[in-house]
Coordinates of C-alpha atoms and ligand atoms in Angstrom, one line a residue:
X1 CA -80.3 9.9 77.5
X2 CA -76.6 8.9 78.3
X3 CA -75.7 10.0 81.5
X4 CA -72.1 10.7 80.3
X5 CA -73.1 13.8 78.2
X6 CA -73.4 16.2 81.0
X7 CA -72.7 20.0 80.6
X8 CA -73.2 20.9 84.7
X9 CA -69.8 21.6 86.2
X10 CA -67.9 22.5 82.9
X11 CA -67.1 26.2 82.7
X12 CA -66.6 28.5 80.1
X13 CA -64.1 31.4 81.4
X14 CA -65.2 35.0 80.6
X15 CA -62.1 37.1 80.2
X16 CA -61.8 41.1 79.9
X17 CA -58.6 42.6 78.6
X18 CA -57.8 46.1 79.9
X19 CA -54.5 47.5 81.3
X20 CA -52.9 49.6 84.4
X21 CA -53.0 53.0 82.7
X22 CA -56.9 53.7 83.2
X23 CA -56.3 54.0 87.6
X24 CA -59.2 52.0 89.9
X25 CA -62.3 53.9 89.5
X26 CA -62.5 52.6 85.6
X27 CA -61.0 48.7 85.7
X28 CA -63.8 48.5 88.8
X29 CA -66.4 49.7 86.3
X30 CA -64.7 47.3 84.2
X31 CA -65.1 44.3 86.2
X32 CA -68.4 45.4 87.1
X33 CA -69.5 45.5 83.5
X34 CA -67.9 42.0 82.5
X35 CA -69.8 40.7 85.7
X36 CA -73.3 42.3 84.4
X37 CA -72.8 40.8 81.0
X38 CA -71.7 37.6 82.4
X39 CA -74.8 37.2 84.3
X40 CA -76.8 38.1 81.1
X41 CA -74.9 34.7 79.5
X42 CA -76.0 32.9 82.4
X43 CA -79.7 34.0 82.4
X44 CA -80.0 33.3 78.5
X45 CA -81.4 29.7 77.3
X46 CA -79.3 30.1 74.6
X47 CA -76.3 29.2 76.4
X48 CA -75.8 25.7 78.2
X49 CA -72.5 26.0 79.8
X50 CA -71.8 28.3 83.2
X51 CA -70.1 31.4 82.2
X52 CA -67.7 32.7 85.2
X53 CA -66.8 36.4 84.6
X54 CA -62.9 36.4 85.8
X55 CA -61.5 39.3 87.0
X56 CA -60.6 41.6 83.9
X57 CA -56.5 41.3 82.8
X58 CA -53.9 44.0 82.8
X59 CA -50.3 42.5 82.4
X60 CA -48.5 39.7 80.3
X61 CA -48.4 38.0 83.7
X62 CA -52.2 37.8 84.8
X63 CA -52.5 36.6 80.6
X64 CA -50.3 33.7 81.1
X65 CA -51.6 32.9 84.3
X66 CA -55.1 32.4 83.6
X67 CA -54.2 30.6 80.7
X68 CA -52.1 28.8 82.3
X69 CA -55.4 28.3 84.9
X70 CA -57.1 27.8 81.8
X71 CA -55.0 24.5 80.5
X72 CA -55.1 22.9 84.1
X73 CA -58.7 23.3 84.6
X74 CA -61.0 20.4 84.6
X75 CA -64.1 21.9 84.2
X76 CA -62.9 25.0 82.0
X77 CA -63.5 23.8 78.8
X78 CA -62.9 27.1 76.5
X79 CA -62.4 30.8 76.7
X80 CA -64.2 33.8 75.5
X81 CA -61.9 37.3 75.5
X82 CA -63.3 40.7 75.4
X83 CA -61.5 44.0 75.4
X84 CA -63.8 46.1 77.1
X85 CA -60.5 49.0 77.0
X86 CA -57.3 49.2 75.3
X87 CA -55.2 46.4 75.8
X88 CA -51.9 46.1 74.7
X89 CA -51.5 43.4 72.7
X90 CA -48.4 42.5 73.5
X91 CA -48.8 41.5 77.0
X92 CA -51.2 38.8 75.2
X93 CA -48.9 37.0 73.9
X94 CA -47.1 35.1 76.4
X95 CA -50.5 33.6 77.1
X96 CA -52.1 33.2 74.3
X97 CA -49.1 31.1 73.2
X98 CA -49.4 28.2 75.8
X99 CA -53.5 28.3 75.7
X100 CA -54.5 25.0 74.6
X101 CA -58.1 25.7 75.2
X102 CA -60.5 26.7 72.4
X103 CA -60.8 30.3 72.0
X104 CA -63.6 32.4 71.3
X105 CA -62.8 36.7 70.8
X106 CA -66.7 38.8 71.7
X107 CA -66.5 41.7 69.9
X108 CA -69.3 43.5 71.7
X109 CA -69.2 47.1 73.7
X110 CA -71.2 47.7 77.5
X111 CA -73.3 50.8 75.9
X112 CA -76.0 49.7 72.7
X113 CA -75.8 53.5 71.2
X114 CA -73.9 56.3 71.8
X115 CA -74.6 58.8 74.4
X116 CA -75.1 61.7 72.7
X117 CA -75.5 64.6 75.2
X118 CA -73.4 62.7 78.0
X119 CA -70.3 61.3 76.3
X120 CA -67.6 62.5 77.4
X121 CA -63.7 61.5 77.4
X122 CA -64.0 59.3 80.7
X123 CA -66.5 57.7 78.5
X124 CA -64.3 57.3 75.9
X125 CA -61.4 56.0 78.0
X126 CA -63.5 53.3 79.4
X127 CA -65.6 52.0 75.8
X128 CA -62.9 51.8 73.7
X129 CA -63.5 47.8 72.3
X130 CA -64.1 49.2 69.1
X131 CA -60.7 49.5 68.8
X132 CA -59.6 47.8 71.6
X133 CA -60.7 44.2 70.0
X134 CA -58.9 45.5 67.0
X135 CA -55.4 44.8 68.7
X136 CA -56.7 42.2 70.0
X137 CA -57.7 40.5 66.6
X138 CA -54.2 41.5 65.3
X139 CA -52.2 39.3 67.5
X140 CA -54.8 36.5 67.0
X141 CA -54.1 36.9 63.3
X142 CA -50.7 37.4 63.8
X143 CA -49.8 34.2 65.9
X144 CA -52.3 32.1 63.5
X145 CA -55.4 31.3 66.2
X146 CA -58.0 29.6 64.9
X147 CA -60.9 30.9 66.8
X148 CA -64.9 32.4 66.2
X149 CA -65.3 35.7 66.4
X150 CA -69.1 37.2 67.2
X151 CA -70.3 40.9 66.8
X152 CA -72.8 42.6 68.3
X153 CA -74.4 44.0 71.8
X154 CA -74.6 41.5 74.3
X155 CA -78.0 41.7 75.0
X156 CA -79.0 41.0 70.9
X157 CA -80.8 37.5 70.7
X158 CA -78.7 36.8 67.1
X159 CA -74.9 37.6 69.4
X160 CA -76.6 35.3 72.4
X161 CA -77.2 32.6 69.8
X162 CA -73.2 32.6 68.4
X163 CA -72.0 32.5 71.7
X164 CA -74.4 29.4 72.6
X165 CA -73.8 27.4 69.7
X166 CA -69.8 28.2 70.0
X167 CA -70.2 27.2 73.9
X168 CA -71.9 23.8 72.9
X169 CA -69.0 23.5 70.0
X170 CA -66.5 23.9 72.7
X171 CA -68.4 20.9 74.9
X172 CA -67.9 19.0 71.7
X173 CA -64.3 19.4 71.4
X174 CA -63.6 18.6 75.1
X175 CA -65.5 15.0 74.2
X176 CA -63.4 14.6 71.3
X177 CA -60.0 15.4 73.3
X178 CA -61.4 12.5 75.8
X179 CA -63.4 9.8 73.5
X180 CA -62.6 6.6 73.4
X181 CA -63.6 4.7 70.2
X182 CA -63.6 0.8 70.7
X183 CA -63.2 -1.1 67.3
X184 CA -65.1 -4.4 67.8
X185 CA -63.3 -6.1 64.7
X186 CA -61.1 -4.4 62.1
X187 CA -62.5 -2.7 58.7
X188 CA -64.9 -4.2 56.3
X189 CA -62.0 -6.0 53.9
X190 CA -61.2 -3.8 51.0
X191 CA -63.2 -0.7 52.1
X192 CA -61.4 2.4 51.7
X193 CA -62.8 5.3 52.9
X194 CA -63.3 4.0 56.3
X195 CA -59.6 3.5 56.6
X196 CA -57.0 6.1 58.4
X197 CA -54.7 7.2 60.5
X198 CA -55.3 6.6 64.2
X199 CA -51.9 8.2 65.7
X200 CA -52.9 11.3 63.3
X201 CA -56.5 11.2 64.9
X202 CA -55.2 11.2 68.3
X203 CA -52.9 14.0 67.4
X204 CA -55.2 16.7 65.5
X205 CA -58.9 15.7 67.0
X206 CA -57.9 13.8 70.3
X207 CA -60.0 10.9 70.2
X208 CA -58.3 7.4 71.0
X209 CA -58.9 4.4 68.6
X210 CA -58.4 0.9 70.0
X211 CA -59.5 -2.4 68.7
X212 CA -60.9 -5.6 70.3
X213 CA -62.5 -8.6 69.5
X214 CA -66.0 -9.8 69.2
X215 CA -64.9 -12.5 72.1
X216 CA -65.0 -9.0 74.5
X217 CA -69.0 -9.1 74.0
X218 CA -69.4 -12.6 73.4
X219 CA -67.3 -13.7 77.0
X220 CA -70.1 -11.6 79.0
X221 CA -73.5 -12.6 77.7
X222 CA -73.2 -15.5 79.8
X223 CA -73.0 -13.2 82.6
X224 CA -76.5 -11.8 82.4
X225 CA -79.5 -13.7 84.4
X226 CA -82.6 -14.6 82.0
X227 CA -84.9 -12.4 84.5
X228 CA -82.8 -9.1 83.1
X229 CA -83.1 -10.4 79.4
X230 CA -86.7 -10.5 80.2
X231 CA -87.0 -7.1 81.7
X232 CA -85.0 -5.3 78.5
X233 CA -87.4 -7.5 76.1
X234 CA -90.2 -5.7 78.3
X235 CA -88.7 -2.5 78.0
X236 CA -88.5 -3.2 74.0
X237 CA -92.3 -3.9 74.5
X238 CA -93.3 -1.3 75.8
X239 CA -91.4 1.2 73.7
X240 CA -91.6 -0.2 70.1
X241 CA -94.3 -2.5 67.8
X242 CA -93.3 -5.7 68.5
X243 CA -93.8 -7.6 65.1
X244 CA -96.0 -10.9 64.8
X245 CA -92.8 -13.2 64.8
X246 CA -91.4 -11.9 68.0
X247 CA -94.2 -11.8 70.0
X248 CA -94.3 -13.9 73.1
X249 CA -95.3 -17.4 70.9
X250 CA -94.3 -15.7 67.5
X251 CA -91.9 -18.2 65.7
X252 CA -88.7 -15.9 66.2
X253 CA -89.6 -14.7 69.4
X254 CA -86.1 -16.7 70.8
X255 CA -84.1 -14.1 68.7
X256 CA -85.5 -11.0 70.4
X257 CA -84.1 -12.6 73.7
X258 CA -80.7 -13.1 72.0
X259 CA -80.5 -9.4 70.8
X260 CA -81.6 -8.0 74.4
X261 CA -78.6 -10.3 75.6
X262 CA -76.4 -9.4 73.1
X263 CA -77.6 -5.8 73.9
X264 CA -76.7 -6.1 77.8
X265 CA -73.1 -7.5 77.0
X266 CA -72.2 -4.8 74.5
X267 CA -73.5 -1.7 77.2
X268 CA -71.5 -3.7 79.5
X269 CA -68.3 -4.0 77.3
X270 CA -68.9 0.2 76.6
X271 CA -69.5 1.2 80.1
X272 CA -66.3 -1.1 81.7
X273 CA -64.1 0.4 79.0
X274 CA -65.4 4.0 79.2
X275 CA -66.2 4.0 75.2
X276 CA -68.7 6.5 74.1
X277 CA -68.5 5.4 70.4
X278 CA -67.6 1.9 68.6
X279 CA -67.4 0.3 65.5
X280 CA -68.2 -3.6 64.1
X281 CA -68.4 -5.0 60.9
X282 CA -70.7 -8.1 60.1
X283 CA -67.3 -9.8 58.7
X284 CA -65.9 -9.7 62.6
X285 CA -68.7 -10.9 64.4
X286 CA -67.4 -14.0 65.7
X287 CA -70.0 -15.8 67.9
X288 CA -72.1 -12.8 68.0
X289 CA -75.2 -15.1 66.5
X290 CA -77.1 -11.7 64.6
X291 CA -75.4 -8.9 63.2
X292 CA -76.6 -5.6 66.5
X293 CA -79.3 -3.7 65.2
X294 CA -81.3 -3.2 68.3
X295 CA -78.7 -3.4 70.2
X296 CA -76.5 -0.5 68.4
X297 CA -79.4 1.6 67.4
X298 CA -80.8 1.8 71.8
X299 CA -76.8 2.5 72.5
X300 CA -77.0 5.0 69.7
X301 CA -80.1 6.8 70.3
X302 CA -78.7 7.2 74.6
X303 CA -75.6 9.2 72.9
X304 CA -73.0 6.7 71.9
X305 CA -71.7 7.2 68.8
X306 CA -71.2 4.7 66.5
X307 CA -69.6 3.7 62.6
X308 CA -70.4 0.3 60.7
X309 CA -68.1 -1.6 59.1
X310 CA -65.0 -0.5 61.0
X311 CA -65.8 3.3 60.2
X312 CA -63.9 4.6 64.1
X313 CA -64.0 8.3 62.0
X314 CA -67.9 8.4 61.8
X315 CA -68.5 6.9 65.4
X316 CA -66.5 9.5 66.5
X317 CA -68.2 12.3 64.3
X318 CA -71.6 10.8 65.5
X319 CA -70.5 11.1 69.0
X320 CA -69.2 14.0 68.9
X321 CA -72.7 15.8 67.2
X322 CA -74.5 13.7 69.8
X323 CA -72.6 16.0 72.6
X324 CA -72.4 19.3 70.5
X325 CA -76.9 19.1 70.1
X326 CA -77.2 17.6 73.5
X327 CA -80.5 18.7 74.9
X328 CA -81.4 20.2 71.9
X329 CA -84.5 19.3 69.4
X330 CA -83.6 16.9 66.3
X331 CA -81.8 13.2 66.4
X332 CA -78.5 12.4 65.5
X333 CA -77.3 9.5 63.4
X334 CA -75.3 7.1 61.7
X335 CA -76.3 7.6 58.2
X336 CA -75.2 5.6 54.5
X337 CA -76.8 7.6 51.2
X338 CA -78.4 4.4 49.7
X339 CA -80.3 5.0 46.7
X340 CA -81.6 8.2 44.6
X341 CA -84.7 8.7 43.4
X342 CA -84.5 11.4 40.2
X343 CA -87.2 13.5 39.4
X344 CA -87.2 15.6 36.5
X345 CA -87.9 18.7 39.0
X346 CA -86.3 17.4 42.0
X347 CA -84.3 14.7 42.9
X348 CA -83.9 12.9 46.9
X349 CA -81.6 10.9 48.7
X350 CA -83.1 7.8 50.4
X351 CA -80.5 7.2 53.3
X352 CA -80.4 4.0 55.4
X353 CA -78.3 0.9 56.1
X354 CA -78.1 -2.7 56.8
X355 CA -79.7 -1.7 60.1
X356 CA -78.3 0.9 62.7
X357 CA -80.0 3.8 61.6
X358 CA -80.5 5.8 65.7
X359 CA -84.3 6.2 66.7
X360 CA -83.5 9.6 67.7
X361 CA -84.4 10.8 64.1
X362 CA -87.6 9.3 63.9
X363 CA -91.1 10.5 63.2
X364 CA -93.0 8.2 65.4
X365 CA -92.8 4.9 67.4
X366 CA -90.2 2.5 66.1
X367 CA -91.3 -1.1 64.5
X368 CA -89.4 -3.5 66.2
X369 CA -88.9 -6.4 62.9
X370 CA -86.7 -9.3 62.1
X371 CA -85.5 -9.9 58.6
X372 CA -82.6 -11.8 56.7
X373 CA -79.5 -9.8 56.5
X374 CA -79.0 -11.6 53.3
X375 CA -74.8 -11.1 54.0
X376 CA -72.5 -12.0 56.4
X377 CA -74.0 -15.4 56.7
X378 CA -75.1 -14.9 60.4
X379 CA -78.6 -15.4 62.2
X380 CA -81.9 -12.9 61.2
X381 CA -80.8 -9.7 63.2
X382 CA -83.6 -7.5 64.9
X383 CA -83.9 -4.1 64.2
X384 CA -85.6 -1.1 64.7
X385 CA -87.9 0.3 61.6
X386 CA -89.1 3.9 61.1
X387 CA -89.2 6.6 58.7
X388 CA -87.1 10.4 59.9
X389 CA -88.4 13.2 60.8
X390 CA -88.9 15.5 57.6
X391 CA -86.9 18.4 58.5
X392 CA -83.7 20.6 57.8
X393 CA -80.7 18.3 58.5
X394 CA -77.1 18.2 57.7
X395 CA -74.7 15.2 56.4
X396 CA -71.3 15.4 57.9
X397 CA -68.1 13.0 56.7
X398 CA -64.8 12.7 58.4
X399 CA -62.3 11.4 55.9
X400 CA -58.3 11.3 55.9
X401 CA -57.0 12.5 52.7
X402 CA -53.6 11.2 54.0
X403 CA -52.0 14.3 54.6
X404 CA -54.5 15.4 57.0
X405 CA -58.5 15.2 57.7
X406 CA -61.0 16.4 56.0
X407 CA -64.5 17.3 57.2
X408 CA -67.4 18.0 54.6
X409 CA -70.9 18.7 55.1
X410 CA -73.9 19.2 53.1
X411 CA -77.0 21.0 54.0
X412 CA -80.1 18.8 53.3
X413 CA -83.9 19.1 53.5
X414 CA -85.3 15.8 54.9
X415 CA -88.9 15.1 53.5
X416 CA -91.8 12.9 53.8
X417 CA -90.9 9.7 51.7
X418 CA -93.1 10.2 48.4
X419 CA -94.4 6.7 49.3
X420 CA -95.0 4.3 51.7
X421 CA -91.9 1.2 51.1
X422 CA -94.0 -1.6 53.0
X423 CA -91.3 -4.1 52.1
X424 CA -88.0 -1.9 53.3
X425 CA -87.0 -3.7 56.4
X426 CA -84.5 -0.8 57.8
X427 CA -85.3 2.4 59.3
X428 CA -84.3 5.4 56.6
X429 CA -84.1 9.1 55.8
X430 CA -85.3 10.6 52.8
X431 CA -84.0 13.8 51.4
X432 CA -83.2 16.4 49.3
X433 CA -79.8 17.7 49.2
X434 CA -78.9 21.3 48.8
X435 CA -78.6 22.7 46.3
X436 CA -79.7 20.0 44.5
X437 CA -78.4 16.6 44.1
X438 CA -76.5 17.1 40.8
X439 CA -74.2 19.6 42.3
X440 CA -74.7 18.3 45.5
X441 CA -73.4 14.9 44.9
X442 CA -70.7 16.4 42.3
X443 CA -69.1 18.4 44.9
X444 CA -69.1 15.5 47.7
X445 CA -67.3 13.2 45.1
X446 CA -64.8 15.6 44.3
X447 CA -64.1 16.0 48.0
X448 CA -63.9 12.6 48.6
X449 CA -66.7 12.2 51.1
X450 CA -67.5 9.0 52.6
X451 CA -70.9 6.8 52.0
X452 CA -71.2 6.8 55.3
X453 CA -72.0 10.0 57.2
X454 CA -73.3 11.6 61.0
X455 CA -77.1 13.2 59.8
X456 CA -78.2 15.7 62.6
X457 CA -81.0 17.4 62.1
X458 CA -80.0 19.3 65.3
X459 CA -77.3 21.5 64.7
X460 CA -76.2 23.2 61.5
X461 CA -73.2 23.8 59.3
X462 CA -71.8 26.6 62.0
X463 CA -71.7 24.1 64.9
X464 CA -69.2 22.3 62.3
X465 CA -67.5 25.3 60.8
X466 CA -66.4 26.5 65.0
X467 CA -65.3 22.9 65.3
X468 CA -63.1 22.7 62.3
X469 CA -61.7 25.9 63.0
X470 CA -60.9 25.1 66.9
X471 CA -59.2 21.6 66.2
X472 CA -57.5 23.6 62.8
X473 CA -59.5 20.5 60.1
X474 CA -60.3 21.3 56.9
X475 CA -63.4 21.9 56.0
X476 CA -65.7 22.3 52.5
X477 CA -69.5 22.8 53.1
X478 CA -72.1 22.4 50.1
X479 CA -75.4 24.4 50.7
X480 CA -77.9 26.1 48.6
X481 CA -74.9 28.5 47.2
X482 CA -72.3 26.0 46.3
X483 CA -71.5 25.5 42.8
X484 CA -68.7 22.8 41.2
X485 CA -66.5 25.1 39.6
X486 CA -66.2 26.9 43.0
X487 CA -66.3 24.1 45.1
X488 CA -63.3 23.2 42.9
X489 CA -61.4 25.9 43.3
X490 CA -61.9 26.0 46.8
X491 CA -60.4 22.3 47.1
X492 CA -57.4 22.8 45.1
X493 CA -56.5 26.5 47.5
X494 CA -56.9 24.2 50.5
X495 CA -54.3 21.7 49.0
X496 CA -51.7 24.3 48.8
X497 CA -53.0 26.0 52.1
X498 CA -52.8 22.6 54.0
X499 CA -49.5 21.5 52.6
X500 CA -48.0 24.9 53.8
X501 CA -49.8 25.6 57.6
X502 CA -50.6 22.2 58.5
X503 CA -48.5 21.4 61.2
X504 CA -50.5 19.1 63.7
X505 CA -50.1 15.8 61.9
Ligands
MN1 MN1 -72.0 0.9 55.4

């Protein structure tokens, strides 16, 4: 597990909008309330981030101060507002203005049903969210906020699970506002949809995008001892089969030693530089002897995100879903749709690539192999070999249709490979896409989604939809509902909506 996804010490602030006009005896059953609801979040598995219950708001200037709080806080990394009175919206605005923190409105009330023989008007002065979160909504609305918005009673296991996955969201979007992507070599030459614009990616996601060359591996393999080559090739022993050929005496057992070292100078390289994801492409390798598999798919499966071929937009996305699931059941991973397999009922998706598919998605213990590459005219590379766990998943592509980004997803059902492929030397992922891959595949190539995606079969399409709507991205989901002609539609509105409100770029 990479120690640099961490969710202790990050905060999410729990605010309560009221105002002066309801005297001490009811904002001190306010604050009392927020706190008991609060404490709720905090005893719930469903939520992974501290919630700290501040003291409920009653002017334009406590708003804009705890926002301004807010923006300066390390450890505050997103707000969730409820109106547990009236509050004027209006002395929201000030704050909510300069808030650069992602914002989440609770719609919820303290009572679950009415009181029917006790209700009385001090009851109805101090539950008034119904219409309280009402204003509240309005201004949100009004000054164009992106932000989620969750219904319910606090205590109901369906509201907990919004808020968690919206918490989690909001840990994603703090990575993405500090990532770092290192680009070890440019693009695969020619390739389009890995391409983009890095200033724009920096403005609207956060994420930096810096290259370097394969001579910033390379320079510090020399570095390493052959006693701690030894000890990762252990460690490879003792977590993976270890093929014939690379067993201690096997014919290519030399090359397992030069992945390990090539393995120990790439960590190094990532952990100097602070980069959580980077890119290569086998056309940059320079005297990097074999094309990382191993290598990339260990680093991968710890939490770093990573794109082949250049791709800096998926090794972000993969990164970034490698923070949002953290802790959570299901891999994460760089993912290519490779070839179909059309069936007169159903037809599947066998996903792979040349070699860095992350272990984190597999069904059992990893083959550790060594094949030709049969491109890029380098040494056999190592790799790691194993079939995906069949479950629900999702295929997520980041792509920059030049005035902005786009994100699309699709819904998937991984499955059990309806063979064994005793002569495919890459790990892979089998599945059928929703709602099937004729409208599937239509709508992705419409939307110009990438070959190359983040599969996670550990969050789902809402993780993605609270993210796109945070950082303001466009987004088009295909699921077991979609159809072309309104996936079409859909695609042409967001044209004209993009070229009028998109602003960020
Ligand atoms: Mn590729």
């Amino acid at each position: 597990m990479n120690t640099t996804i961490n969710f202790d010490g990050k905060e999410i602030w729990f605010i309560t909008g009221s105002q002066v006009l309801y005297g001490e005896k009811i904002l001190k059953q306010v604050f009392e309330n927020s706190q008991i609801i609060s404490e709720e979040f905090n005893q719930s598995n469903l939520i992974d981030v501290k919630i700290i219950c501040k003291k409920p708001v009653k002017s334009s200037n406590e708003v804009l101060k705890i926002c301004e709080d807010a923006n300066y806080s390390k450890s505050c990394i997103g707000i969730i507002a409820w109106m547990h009175t009236f509050s004027p919206a209006k002395m929201w605005i000030s704050g909510l203005s300069i808030l650069n923190k992602p914002i989440m409105h609770l719609h919820t009330q303290f009572n679950y049903e009415i009181p029917w023989e006790e209700i009385d008007m001090d009851f109805m002065n101090l539950n008034q969210s119904a219409h309280g979160d009402r204003e509240f909504g309005f201004i949100m609305s009004r000054m164009r906020i992106g932000r989620k918005v969750v219904v319910g009673h606090w205590k109901e296991k369906a509201v907990l699970k919004k808020i968690g996955i919206w918490v989690r969201v909001a840990m994603g979007v703090n990575e993405a506002r500090n990532l770092q992507v290192a680009r070890l070599g440019d693009n695969m030459r020619e390739v389009a949809v890995t391409e983009g614009d890095k200033v724009s990616a920096q403005i609207s996601i956060g994420c930096s995008v810096n290259g370097f060359d394969s001579s910033d591996v390379t320079d510090r393999m020399a570095k390493f001892r052959n006693k701690q080559v030894e000890e990762l090739v252990a460690i490879y022993e003792n977590s993976y089969l270890i093929s014939k050929k690379l067993k201690k005496n096997g014919e290519m057992r030399s090359s397992l030693f030069e992945s390990a070292r090539i393995e120990l100078a790439l960590r190094d390289f990532l952990v100097e530089g602070k980069f959580n994801a980077f890119t290569n492409t086998f056309e940059n390798l320079g005297k990097i002897k074999q094309l990382p598999g191993i290598a990339v798919q260990r680093l991968m499966s710890e939490g770093y995100g990573f794109g082949a071929e250049g791709d800096w937009k998926t090794a972000a996305l993969v990164r970034i879903l490698k923070v949002m699931s953290h802790g959570l059941t299901g891999g994460t991973s760089f993912m290519e749709d490779y070839t179909y397999h059309f069936g007169a009922d159903k037809s599947y998706v066998l996903g792979s690539h040349m070699l860095e598919i992350c272990p984190s998605i597999c069904v059992e213990k990893p083959k550790c192999e060594i094949h030709p590459l049969g491109i890029g005219a380098k040494e056999d590379p190592v790799r790691l070999v194993f079939d995906s766990k069949p479950c629900n998943a999702i295929n997520v592509s980041l792509i920059d249709v030049g005035n902005r980004f786009r994100i699309i997803v699709n819904e998937v059902e991984g499955v059990k490979p309806l063979s064994d492929l005793p002569k495919l030397p890459v790990a892979r992922a089998f599945w059928e896409p929703k709602p099937n891959l004729s409208t599937a595949a239509s709508c992705w190539i419409l939307a110009g989604g990438a070959h190359h995606t983040a599969y996670s079969q550990a969050i789902t399409t809402e993780y993605i939809e609270d993210f796109a709507e945070i950082l303001g991205i466009e987004l088009v989901t295909i699921d077991d509902k979609s159809t072309i002609g309104s996936f079409k539609e859909k695609l042409k509105l967001n044209e004209v909506y993009y070229h009028i409100f998109n602003n960020k770029l």
